[in-house]
Every structure is written in structure tokens, then in C-alpha cells.
Coordinates of C-alpha atoms in Angstrom, one line a residue:
Chain A
M1 CA -14.2 17.3 -25.6
T2 CA -15.4 17.2 -22.1
T3 CA -15.9 20.7 -20.8
Y4 CA -15.6 22.3 -17.4
A5 CA -19.3 22.6 -17.0
E6 CA -19.8 18.6 -17.7
I7 CA -16.8 18.2 -15.3
L8 CA -18.2 20.2 -12.3
P9 CA -21.1 17.8 -11.4
Q10 CA -19.1 14.9 -11.4
L11 CA -16.4 16.4 -9.7
L12 CA -18.9 17.7 -6.7
K13 CA -20.1 14.2 -6.6
T14 CA -16.8 12.9 -6.1
L15 CA -16.0 15.2 -3.1
T16 CA -19.3 15.3 -1.5
P17 CA -18.3 12.4 1.0
Y18 CA -15.5 14.6 2.2
A19 CA -17.9 17.4 3.0
K20 CA -19.5 16.3 5.8
K21 CA -18.5 19.1 8.3
M22 CA -19.8 21.7 5.9
G23 CA -22.9 22.6 3.9
Q24 CA -23.3 22.6 0.4
L25 CA -20.3 22.4 -1.9
K26 CA -19.6 25.2 -4.3
E27 CA -17.2 26.0 -6.8
S28 CA -15.7 28.6 -4.5
T29 CA -15.3 26.1 -1.7
D30 CA -11.5 26.1 -0.6
L31 CA -10.4 22.4 -0.4
V32 CA -8.0 22.8 2.6
S33 CA -9.3 25.6 4.7
E34 CA -13.2 24.9 4.0
L35 CA -13.3 21.2 2.9
G36 CA -10.9 20.5 5.9
L37 CA -8.9 17.8 4.0
D38 CA -5.5 17.1 5.4
S39 CA -2.4 16.2 3.0
L40 CA -3.5 12.5 2.9
Q41 CA -7.1 13.2 2.2
V42 CA -6.0 15.4 -0.7
M43 CA -3.9 12.8 -2.2
Q44 CA -6.5 10.3 -1.8
V45 CA -8.9 12.6 -3.5
L46 CA -6.5 13.0 -6.1
L47 CA -5.8 9.5 -7.0
K48 CA -9.7 9.1 -7.0
I49 CA -10.0 11.8 -9.5
E50 CA -7.2 10.8 -11.7
D51 CA -9.0 7.3 -12.0
Q52 CA -12.3 8.9 -12.5
F53 CA -11.1 11.2 -15.5
D54 CA -8.4 8.8 -16.6
I55 CA -5.8 11.8 -16.1
S56 CA -2.5 12.2 -14.2
I57 CA -2.4 15.6 -12.3
P58 CA 1.3 16.7 -12.1
L59 CA 2.2 17.5 -8.4
N60 CA 3.7 20.6 -9.9
N61 CA 0.2 22.0 -10.4
L62 CA -0.8 21.3 -7.0
P63 CA 0.1 24.7 -5.4
N64 CA -2.4 26.6 -7.9
I65 CA -5.2 24.4 -7.1
R66 CA -6.9 25.6 -4.1
T67 CA -10.7 25.7 -4.7
V68 CA -13.3 23.1 -6.3
K69 CA -13.2 25.4 -9.5
D70 CA -9.3 25.3 -9.8
L71 CA -9.5 21.8 -9.7
G72 CA -12.4 21.4 -12.3
Q73 CA -10.3 23.6 -14.5
E74 CA -7.3 21.5 -14.1
I75 CA -9.1 18.5 -15.0
E76 CA -10.4 20.3 -18.1
M77 CA -7.0 21.4 -19.4
L78 CA -5.5 17.8 -18.7
L79 CA -8.3 16.3 -20.6
K80 CA -7.6 18.8 -23.3
A81 CA -3.7 18.1 -23.3
Chain B
M1 CA 0.4 38.1 8.6
S2 CA 4.3 38.3 9.2
L3 CA 6.7 35.6 7.6
F4 CA 6.9 34.0 11.1
E5 CA 3.5 33.9 11.7
K6 CA 2.8 30.9 9.6
F7 CA 4.7 28.9 12.1
S8 CA 1.9 29.0 14.8
S9 CA 0.1 25.8 13.5
I10 CA 3.4 23.8 14.0
Q11 CA 4.0 25.7 17.3
Q12 CA 0.3 24.7 18.3
A13 CA 0.9 21.1 17.1
R14 CA 4.4 21.1 19.1
Q15 CA 2.5 22.4 22.1
E16 CA -0.2 19.8 21.9
I17 CA 2.4 17.1 21.9
L18 CA 4.4 18.6 24.6
Q19 CA 1.4 18.7 26.9
S20 CA 0.9 15.0 27.0
G21 CA 4.3 15.1 29.0
V22 CA 6.5 13.7 26.2
N23 CA 9.1 15.6 24.5
P24 CA 10.4 13.7 21.2
F25 CA 11.7 16.8 19.7
H26 CA 15.1 17.6 21.4
L27 CA 16.3 14.3 22.3
T28 CA 20.1 14.4 23.2
I29 CA 22.5 11.6 23.0
E30 CA 24.9 12.6 26.1
K31 CA 27.5 10.1 25.0
I32 CA 27.7 7.4 22.4
I33 CA 29.2 4.3 23.8
S34 CA 28.9 1.9 20.8
P35 CA 26.9 1.2 17.7
T36 CA 24.1 0.0 20.2
E37 CA 24.3 1.7 23.2
A38 CA 24.4 5.6 24.6
V39 CA 23.7 7.6 27.5
I40 CA 20.4 9.4 27.3
N41 CA 18.7 11.3 29.9
G42 CA 21.5 10.1 32.2
H43 CA 20.8 6.5 31.4
T44 CA 22.4 3.8 29.5
T45 CA 19.9 3.1 26.6
I46 CA 19.9 0.5 23.6
L47 CA 19.9 2.2 20.4
V48 CA 17.3 0.7 18.1
G49 CA 16.3 3.6 15.8
T50 CA 19.8 4.6 14.3
N51 CA 20.0 2.9 11.0
N52 CA 23.4 1.3 11.9
Y53 CA 22.4 -2.0 10.4
L54 CA 25.9 -3.3 10.1
G55 CA 27.0 -1.8 13.4
L56 CA 30.3 -0.1 11.6
T57 CA 30.5 3.0 13.3
F58 CA 33.0 1.8 15.8
H59 CA 34.8 -0.7 13.7
P60 CA 38.5 -0.2 14.4
D61 CA 39.7 -0.4 10.7
S62 CA 37.3 2.5 9.7
I63 CA 38.3 4.5 13.0
Q64 CA 42.0 4.0 12.0
A65 CA 41.6 4.9 8.4
S66 CA 39.6 7.7 9.4
Q67 CA 42.4 9.1 12.0
E68 CA 45.0 8.5 9.5
A69 CA 43.2 10.6 6.8
L70 CA 42.5 13.1 9.5
A71 CA 46.3 13.5 10.0
Q72 CA 47.3 13.3 6.6
E73 CA 44.6 15.3 4.8
G74 CA 43.2 17.8 7.2
T75 CA 39.9 18.3 8.7
G76 CA 38.1 19.4 5.7
T77 CA 38.2 20.1 2.0
T78 CA 37.4 23.7 2.3
G79 CA 35.6 24.1 -1.1
S80 CA 33.6 22.0 -4.0
R81 CA 35.4 19.5 -6.1
M82 CA 34.6 21.6 -9.3
A83 CA 36.1 24.6 -8.0
N84 CA 38.8 23.4 -5.8
G85 CA 39.9 20.1 -7.2
S86 CA 39.2 16.4 -6.1
F87 CA 41.1 14.8 -3.7
S88 CA 42.7 11.6 -4.8
S89 CA 40.8 9.9 -1.9
H90 CA 37.7 11.1 -3.6
N91 CA 38.4 9.4 -7.0
D92 CA 39.3 6.3 -4.9
L93 CA 36.1 6.2 -3.4
E94 CA 34.3 6.3 -6.6
R95 CA 36.3 3.7 -8.1
A96 CA 35.7 1.5 -5.1
I97 CA 31.9 2.2 -5.3
A98 CA 31.8 1.5 -9.0
D99 CA 34.0 -1.6 -8.4
F100 CA 31.6 -2.8 -5.7
Y101 CA 28.6 -2.5 -8.1
G102 CA 30.2 -3.9 -11.3
M103 CA 29.3 -0.7 -13.0
P104 CA 31.8 1.8 -14.6
H105 CA 30.6 5.3 -13.4
A106 CA 30.0 6.4 -9.8
I107 CA 29.8 10.1 -8.4
V108 CA 30.2 10.9 -4.6
F109 CA 28.0 13.3 -3.2
S110 CA 28.5 15.1 0.5
T111 CA 25.1 13.7 1.8
G112 CA 22.6 11.0 0.9
Y113 CA 20.1 13.7 0.6
Q114 CA 22.3 15.5 -1.9
A115 CA 22.7 12.4 -4.0
N116 CA 19.0 12.3 -4.6
L117 CA 18.9 15.7 -5.4
G118 CA 22.0 15.8 -7.4
V119 CA 21.1 12.8 -9.5
L120 CA 17.4 13.2 -10.0
S121 CA 17.5 16.9 -11.1
A122 CA 20.4 16.5 -13.3
L123 CA 18.5 13.3 -15.2
A124 CA 15.0 14.8 -15.4
G125 CA 14.4 18.5 -16.3
P126 CA 12.1 20.4 -17.9
G127 CA 10.1 18.6 -20.9
D128 CA 10.8 15.5 -18.9
T129 CA 8.4 13.5 -16.6
I130 CA 9.2 11.8 -13.3
L131 CA 7.2 9.2 -11.9
M132 CA 7.6 8.5 -8.4
D133 CA 6.5 6.1 -5.8
G134 CA 3.9 8.0 -3.4
D135 CA 5.9 6.8 -0.5
S136 CA 9.4 8.1 -1.4
H137 CA 11.6 9.7 1.1
A138 CA 11.6 13.6 1.1
S139 CA 15.0 13.9 -0.6
I140 CA 13.5 12.2 -3.8
Y141 CA 10.5 14.8 -3.6
D142 CA 12.9 17.6 -3.5
G143 CA 15.5 16.2 -6.1
C144 CA 12.2 15.9 -8.5
R145 CA 11.2 19.4 -7.6
L146 CA 14.7 20.8 -8.2
G147 CA 15.1 19.6 -11.9
G148 CA 11.9 21.2 -13.1
A149 CA 10.4 18.0 -14.5
E150 CA 6.9 17.3 -14.5
V151 CA 6.3 15.1 -11.5
L152 CA 3.6 12.5 -11.2
R153 CA 3.0 10.0 -8.2
F154 CA 1.9 6.3 -8.6
K155 CA 0.5 4.8 -5.3
H156 CA 3.0 3.0 -3.3
N157 CA 4.2 -0.3 -4.6
D158 CA 1.2 -0.5 -7.2
V159 CA 2.6 -1.4 -10.4
T160 CA -0.8 -1.6 -11.8
D161 CA -1.0 2.2 -11.2
L162 CA 2.4 2.8 -12.3
D163 CA 1.5 1.2 -15.9
K164 CA -1.6 3.1 -16.0
K165 CA 0.3 6.5 -15.6
L166 CA 2.9 5.5 -17.8
R167 CA 0.0 4.6 -20.5
R168 CA -1.1 8.0 -20.0
L169 CA 2.0 9.5 -21.2
G170 CA 2.2 8.2 -24.4
D171 CA 5.4 8.8 -26.3
R172 CA 6.6 10.9 -23.3
S173 CA 7.1 7.5 -21.4
R174 CA 10.5 7.4 -23.1
R175 CA 11.5 10.5 -21.5
T176 CA 10.3 9.5 -17.9
L177 CA 12.4 8.7 -15.1
I178 CA 10.9 6.1 -12.8
I179 CA 12.1 6.4 -9.0
V180 CA 11.6 3.8 -6.4
E181 CA 13.5 2.6 -3.1
G182 CA 14.8 -0.6 -2.5
I183 CA 13.6 -0.8 1.4
Y184 CA 11.1 2.2 2.5
S185 CA 12.3 3.7 5.5
M186 CA 9.0 3.9 7.4
L187 CA 7.4 0.4 7.2
G188 CA 10.4 -1.3 5.8
D189 CA 8.5 -2.7 2.9
R190 CA 10.3 -3.6 -0.8
A191 CA 9.8 -2.4 -4.0
P192 CA 8.3 -5.0 -6.5
L193 CA 11.4 -4.2 -8.5
K194 CA 11.2 -7.1 -11.1
E195 CA 7.7 -6.0 -12.0
I196 CA 8.8 -2.6 -12.2
V197 CA 11.6 -3.4 -14.3
D198 CA 9.3 -5.0 -16.6
I199 CA 7.0 -2.1 -17.1
K200 CA 10.1 0.2 -17.5
Q201 CA 11.7 -2.0 -20.3
Q202 CA 8.2 -1.8 -21.9
Y203 CA 7.5 1.8 -21.8
E204 CA 11.4 2.3 -22.7
A205 CA 11.6 4.6 -19.5
T206 CA 14.5 5.1 -17.4
L207 CA 14.7 3.7 -13.7
V208 CA 16.5 4.9 -10.8
V209 CA 16.5 2.7 -7.3
D210 CA 17.3 4.3 -4.1
E211 CA 19.1 1.7 -2.1
A212 CA 19.7 3.5 1.0
H213 CA 18.2 1.1 3.1
S214 CA 19.1 -1.8 1.4
L215 CA 22.9 -1.6 0.7
G216 CA 24.7 -3.7 2.8
V217 CA 21.4 -5.6 3.6
L218 CA 19.9 -7.2 0.7
G219 CA 21.5 -9.3 -2.1
N220 CA 24.5 -12.0 -2.0
R221 CA 27.1 -9.1 -2.2
G222 CA 25.1 -6.5 -0.1
R223 CA 24.5 -4.4 -3.1
G224 CA 20.8 -4.1 -2.5
L225 CA 17.3 -4.9 -3.8
A226 CA 18.3 -4.8 -7.2
E227 CA 20.9 -7.4 -6.8
E228 CA 18.5 -9.8 -4.7
A229 CA 15.8 -9.4 -7.4
G230 CA 18.4 -10.3 -10.1
V231 CA 17.5 -7.2 -12.3
E232 CA 20.7 -5.2 -11.7
Q233 CA 20.8 -5.0 -15.6
G234 CA 17.4 -3.3 -15.8
V235 CA 18.2 -0.5 -13.4
D236 CA 19.7 2.5 -15.1
C237 CA 21.0 4.2 -11.9
I238 CA 21.4 3.3 -8.2
V239 CA 21.8 6.1 -5.4
G240 CA 22.5 5.4 -1.9
T241 CA 24.0 6.6 1.3
F242 CA 26.9 6.2 3.6
S243 CA 25.1 6.9 6.6
K244 CA 23.4 3.7 7.4
S245 CA 25.0 0.6 6.8
L246 CA 28.5 2.2 6.2
G247 CA 28.5 4.2 9.2
S248 CA 29.8 7.4 8.0
T249 CA 27.9 10.3 5.8
G250 CA 27.7 10.8 2.3
G251 CA 25.9 9.7 -0.8
F252 CA 26.5 8.5 -4.1
G253 CA 25.0 7.4 -7.6
V254 CA 26.2 4.5 -9.7
S255 CA 25.4 3.6 -13.3
S256 CA 26.5 2.0 -16.2
H257 CA 25.6 4.7 -18.8
P258 CA 28.5 6.5 -20.2
E259 CA 26.7 9.7 -20.1
F260 CA 26.5 9.7 -16.2
E261 CA 29.7 11.1 -15.7
F262 CA 28.3 14.3 -17.5
I263 CA 25.7 14.7 -14.3
R264 CA 28.9 16.5 -12.5
Y265 CA 28.6 19.3 -15.0
T266 CA 24.9 20.1 -14.6
S267 CA 24.2 18.8 -10.9
R268 CA 24.1 21.7 -8.6
P269 CA 24.2 19.6 -5.4
Y270 CA 27.3 18.4 -6.7
I271 CA 29.0 21.5 -7.8
F272 CA 27.9 24.0 -5.4
T273 CA 28.8 22.4 -1.8
A274 CA 31.8 21.4 -0.2
S275 CA 33.1 17.9 -1.0
P276 CA 33.3 15.1 1.5
C277 CA 35.9 15.5 4.4
P278 CA 38.8 13.0 4.0
S279 CA 38.2 11.3 7.2
V280 CA 34.9 10.6 6.1
V281 CA 35.9 9.3 2.8
A282 CA 38.4 7.1 4.2
S283 CA 36.1 5.4 6.9
T284 CA 33.5 4.9 4.1
K285 CA 36.1 3.2 1.9
V286 CA 37.1 1.0 4.7
A287 CA 33.6 0.3 5.8
L288 CA 32.8 -0.8 1.8
R289 CA 35.6 -3.1 2.1
I290 CA 34.1 -4.7 5.2
I291 CA 31.0 -5.3 3.7
R292 CA 32.5 -6.9 0.9
E293 CA 34.8 -9.4 2.9
T294 CA 32.1 -10.1 5.7
P295 CA 29.1 -11.4 4.7
Q296 CA 28.8 -12.8 8.1
L297 CA 27.6 -9.2 9.2
R298 CA 24.6 -9.3 7.0
Q299 CA 23.8 -12.9 8.1
Q300 CA 23.7 -11.8 11.7
L301 CA 21.7 -8.6 10.7
W302 CA 19.0 -10.8 9.4
K303 CA 19.4 -13.5 12.5
N304 CA 18.7 -10.4 14.8
A305 CA 15.9 -9.0 12.6
K306 CA 13.9 -12.4 12.7
I307 CA 14.5 -12.5 16.8
L308 CA 13.1 -9.0 17.0
Y309 CA 10.3 -9.6 14.4
D310 CA 9.2 -12.7 16.1
G311 CA 9.4 -11.2 19.4
L312 CA 7.1 -8.2 18.6
E313 CA 4.7 -10.2 16.6
H314 CA 4.4 -12.7 19.7
I315 CA 3.5 -10.0 21.9
G316 CA 0.7 -8.9 19.5
Y317 CA 2.2 -6.1 17.5
T318 CA 0.9 -5.3 14.2
L319 CA 3.9 -4.9 12.0
G320 CA 4.7 -2.9 8.9
A321 CA 6.1 -5.6 6.7
E322 CA 7.8 -8.6 6.4
V323 CA 11.0 -9.6 8.2
G324 CA 13.7 -7.1 7.8
P325 CA 16.0 -4.7 9.4
V326 CA 13.2 -2.1 9.5
I327 CA 10.6 -3.1 11.7
A328 CA 7.7 -0.7 12.2
A329 CA 5.2 -1.5 14.9
M330 CA 1.8 0.2 14.0
I331 CA 0.2 1.6 17.0
P332 CA -3.6 2.5 17.1
S333 CA -3.2 6.2 17.9
K334 CA -0.8 9.1 17.9
E335 CA -1.4 9.3 22.0
Q336 CA -0.6 5.9 22.4
A337 CA 2.5 5.9 20.3
L338 CA 3.9 8.9 22.3
A339 CA 3.3 7.2 25.7
M340 CA 4.7 3.9 24.4
W341 CA 7.9 5.9 22.9
Q342 CA 8.3 7.5 26.2
G343 CA 7.8 4.4 28.1
L344 CA 10.2 2.5 26.0
L345 CA 12.9 5.4 26.7
E346 CA 12.3 5.3 30.3
Q347 CA 13.0 1.6 30.2
G348 CA 16.3 2.2 28.3
I349 CA 15.1 1.7 24.7
Y350 CA 15.4 4.3 22.1
V351 CA 13.2 3.6 18.9
N352 CA 11.9 6.2 16.4
L353 CA 8.7 7.8 17.0
M354 CA 6.8 8.3 13.8
I355 CA 3.5 10.2 13.7
P356 CA 1.4 11.7 11.0
P357 CA 2.0 13.8 8.9
A358 CA 5.5 12.3 8.4
T359 CA 4.0 8.8 7.8
P360 CA 2.3 6.7 5.2
N361 CA -1.5 6.5 5.5
G362 CA -1.5 8.6 8.4
E363 CA -0.1 5.8 10.5
S364 CA 1.7 6.3 14.1
L365 CA 4.7 4.1 14.3
L366 CA 7.3 2.8 16.6
R367 CA 10.0 2.2 14.2
C368 CA 12.9 -0.2 15.1
S369 CA 16.1 -0.5 12.9
V370 CA 18.0 -3.5 13.9
S371 CA 21.8 -3.7 13.7
A372 CA 24.3 -6.8 13.3
A373 CA 25.8 -5.5 16.5
H374 CA 22.6 -6.2 18.6
T375 CA 23.6 -8.7 21.3
P376 CA 21.1 -11.5 22.1
Q377 CA 20.8 -9.9 25.7
Q378 CA 20.0 -6.4 23.9
L379 CA 17.5 -8.0 21.9
E380 CA 15.7 -9.7 24.8
T381 CA 15.5 -6.5 26.7
I382 CA 14.4 -4.6 23.7
I383 CA 11.5 -7.3 23.4
Q384 CA 10.6 -7.2 27.2
S385 CA 10.5 -3.6 27.0
F386 CA 8.0 -3.8 24.3
A387 CA 6.1 -6.2 26.2
N388 CA 5.9 -3.8 29.3
V389 CA 4.5 -0.7 27.2
Y390 CA 2.1 -3.1 25.3
S391 CA 0.7 -4.2 28.7
Q392 CA 0.6 -0.7 30.2
I393 CA -1.2 0.6 27.2
N394 CA -3.8 -2.2 27.1
E395 CA -4.6 -2.0 30.7
H396 CA -5.0 1.6 30.7
A397 CA -7.2 1.2 27.7
A398 CA -9.1 -1.5 29.3
S399 CA -9.5 0.8 32.7
V400 CA -10.8 3.9 30.5
S401 CA -13.5 1.6 28.8
T402 CA -14.8 0.2 31.8

């Protein structure tokens, strides 16, 4: 069973290339307003994460994912399902 | 923040475009002359962005049928079919569509947008899953959302990704609806339908194909991509629109499943809206007959598409897909696309300007939709105008870089 604590470092590594405009990525970093991802980049990131963790992230859940932590928790939930 | 303040970012983006001296937002067709000509900004303009693939909007038979229906059945139906009853002409049109596709069940909707909303939301609800192509039209996105199913996207035209996502679903794949388009409206590329049907059958899923841009365009009888690919038996439902090659407005769903009829009782976009106007129904039915009886129109469309495609490619444009009725010239930047769109309009050519975020992969596009009604002279003028704006932009780019 993969836990959030195990997911977080992998997630931060995946997101780091998108964080050129800002400093250190944190759990509280807002994916859109702070990381500055546009809708296209969000989709690219999600596809990458889906392959990385072998999950499919439903579009229905996206409105609830705002921060790195939200995304990590979503991945944890999908891996448990 | 008030509810209206959220529009400020849109206002700012709009303002930035207007400052470039181009206003693509409020284009007015002052007078429509023919399927391929209109007066815009006081000038006669060739239309190459209206999806009028077979040029049927002014067909005398369609106009006559529409006028007769208007006189005999009135200007509107003033209510929904469920509450107010169907006109005989609605039922006739449904039989004509079912007959055209060789399938027993057809349902007509008031618009193509509503056809996707109505069919998709009725087929897949809570507890079901939808797998949609990432480049799908907004009506597909909205239809998926309306039903309450879990919605997943697969990479555009990527059957490997589709397969992967179906595998992850396990047993749920049997309660999964896959939705793809025959021809994608932005770039004009087609779904790899044969492979998709194979995967759908492997996982026992359900497949809907939106033939909005391929009806009347692909296949020996003009039924669309499923016909051309020889996989109609593997497609559970086809949705489409009357507002492109049929030259009117409205939409439909058609299927061989006997349960398809029950969509009428569960589909809110069917139940809670006014039914199509008699004049629209009449012209659509005639246009469907014309498609069946006049394959020469389709042949002419493809001949014209090849001329325009080759012409643009010869100039040096990078085009979005293979030859087809949708030809998208990919422009390196949004600013160049705006300038070129305006340049074309000033030369009397109207195409669709497509800029991010409405486009796949953030591309900026000058999108052409070819018509069987374009004359050789019009095609020549279109190509020459594209050549002119291409030269102007490249000269400008060269002068800036030196």
C-alpha cells in the first residue's frame, strides 16, 4: 500500500520542472495560481502522473485539486481504490 | 469579489487582442449571398469557415420544402415533444435518418449540441464511466458532465492510452462508454476507428461516434467515418448534427440497440426543450435525400479539398492533418495568426481564427472548411490570399530580426 508520505517526494520530483518561476515547491503550493500552470499544462502533468502511478484521474475530481497536497491525496485515494 | 469580477481576466485577454487592431469577436455577416459568399465589413467575402461542406444552405429543393412547411405548419412548435406531442414531420425525419444509416432507431434533437448532451447524459450516469478523447468538442465534455458518470480522458487518438485506461478499470470496463469523433473539428484529423472498435469489443465497452463533421463527407453513402472504416456494426450509437453538411440546425442520435428508444424518457435535453421548427425539419429531410442521391457533391468536396490543401502546402503552410474538408494552417504565434486572419479578411476571405485556450496543444490556427460549392476561381483567390499574408508575415518577421 503506497502512502501519501511515499507519494509526496515522487510527486514533487515530477512537478519540479514546472516550477521554474518560483522557489521551493511545498505541499501548500497552488498548482494554478502559484505554479502558474495553464489548462494545457495541467493536463500534461496529469497524464504524466497517471502513467507514473498507473492510475486514471477522473475529470470530476479536478475541481477539488488545488494544491500539491490535494493532488497527492487524490493519488493515494486512487491507489487504494 | 462580486460574481461579475471573475470576468476581469477574460476582459483583459480580450483587450489585449483588440489592442492589436484585430476584432475577431464580433464579426457580422451583413448579407449572406450564397453558401460561399457574404458581405462582411461592406465587402463581398468568400466564406471558407462555415462548415457548409456540401453547400446545401441555398439548395432550391430545401428552400421550397422549408417554405411549404412554414406555410402549412407554422413558425414554431412552441413546446417539447414529450409535453406537446410530436409533429408528423419529426417522426418522418427520424425514420429518414434511421433509414439512411440502416439502423432501426433514431432520435432528433433541437441542436447538435443537445444531441451530445442528450445521448451521452442518458447513456452514462452515476456508477458508470466515460472514456473520452482529450480533443473532444465542448458538447461532449458537457454531455459527459451532465449525466453524472465518472469521466476519464485518453490522449487524443492514442489507442494505447485508451487500452491502458480500460485495463485499469477492470470489470468496470463493461459499464464504460467510449466517445470519439469521426473528424475532429479543429485540425481535421480522424479517429483511428477500426483500432478503437477492436479495443471496445475486447473490453465489452460501449462506443459512441460523433460524426458531426464526417456526415455527408466520408463513406460511400456519406454516413461518415464508421462507414468508411467498415466498422458500423461495432459502433453502438452515432450522433451528429444537421448544421454542417445538411445546411440547417438540429442534431440526432441513431442506434441499433432496441433500448435506444428509451433515451427519450430519460434525456433532459430532449424532454425539456422546444422541438425543432417544421421549416428546419423539412429542409433537413430534403438535404438528407440530396446527400443520398447526389454522391457527386461529395466527390466535388474532396476535389476542392485537395486543391486547397495542395495550394496551402505549396505556399509553405504547415497543415494540421491529411487532406480533408477541414484544413487547419498552423501558425507559429497567436499574434501572427491574428494579423494573418485580419489580412485575409481585408482581402475578402473569411476563415476561422482559432487561438489558445480553445485549441489542441495550444496551437494557433487559421481553420478552413471547404465546400463542394466553392468554384475553381474562388479556390484560386483563397490560395492567392493565403500566399499574400504568408509573404507579408515573413517579410515582417525578417525585418524585425535584422
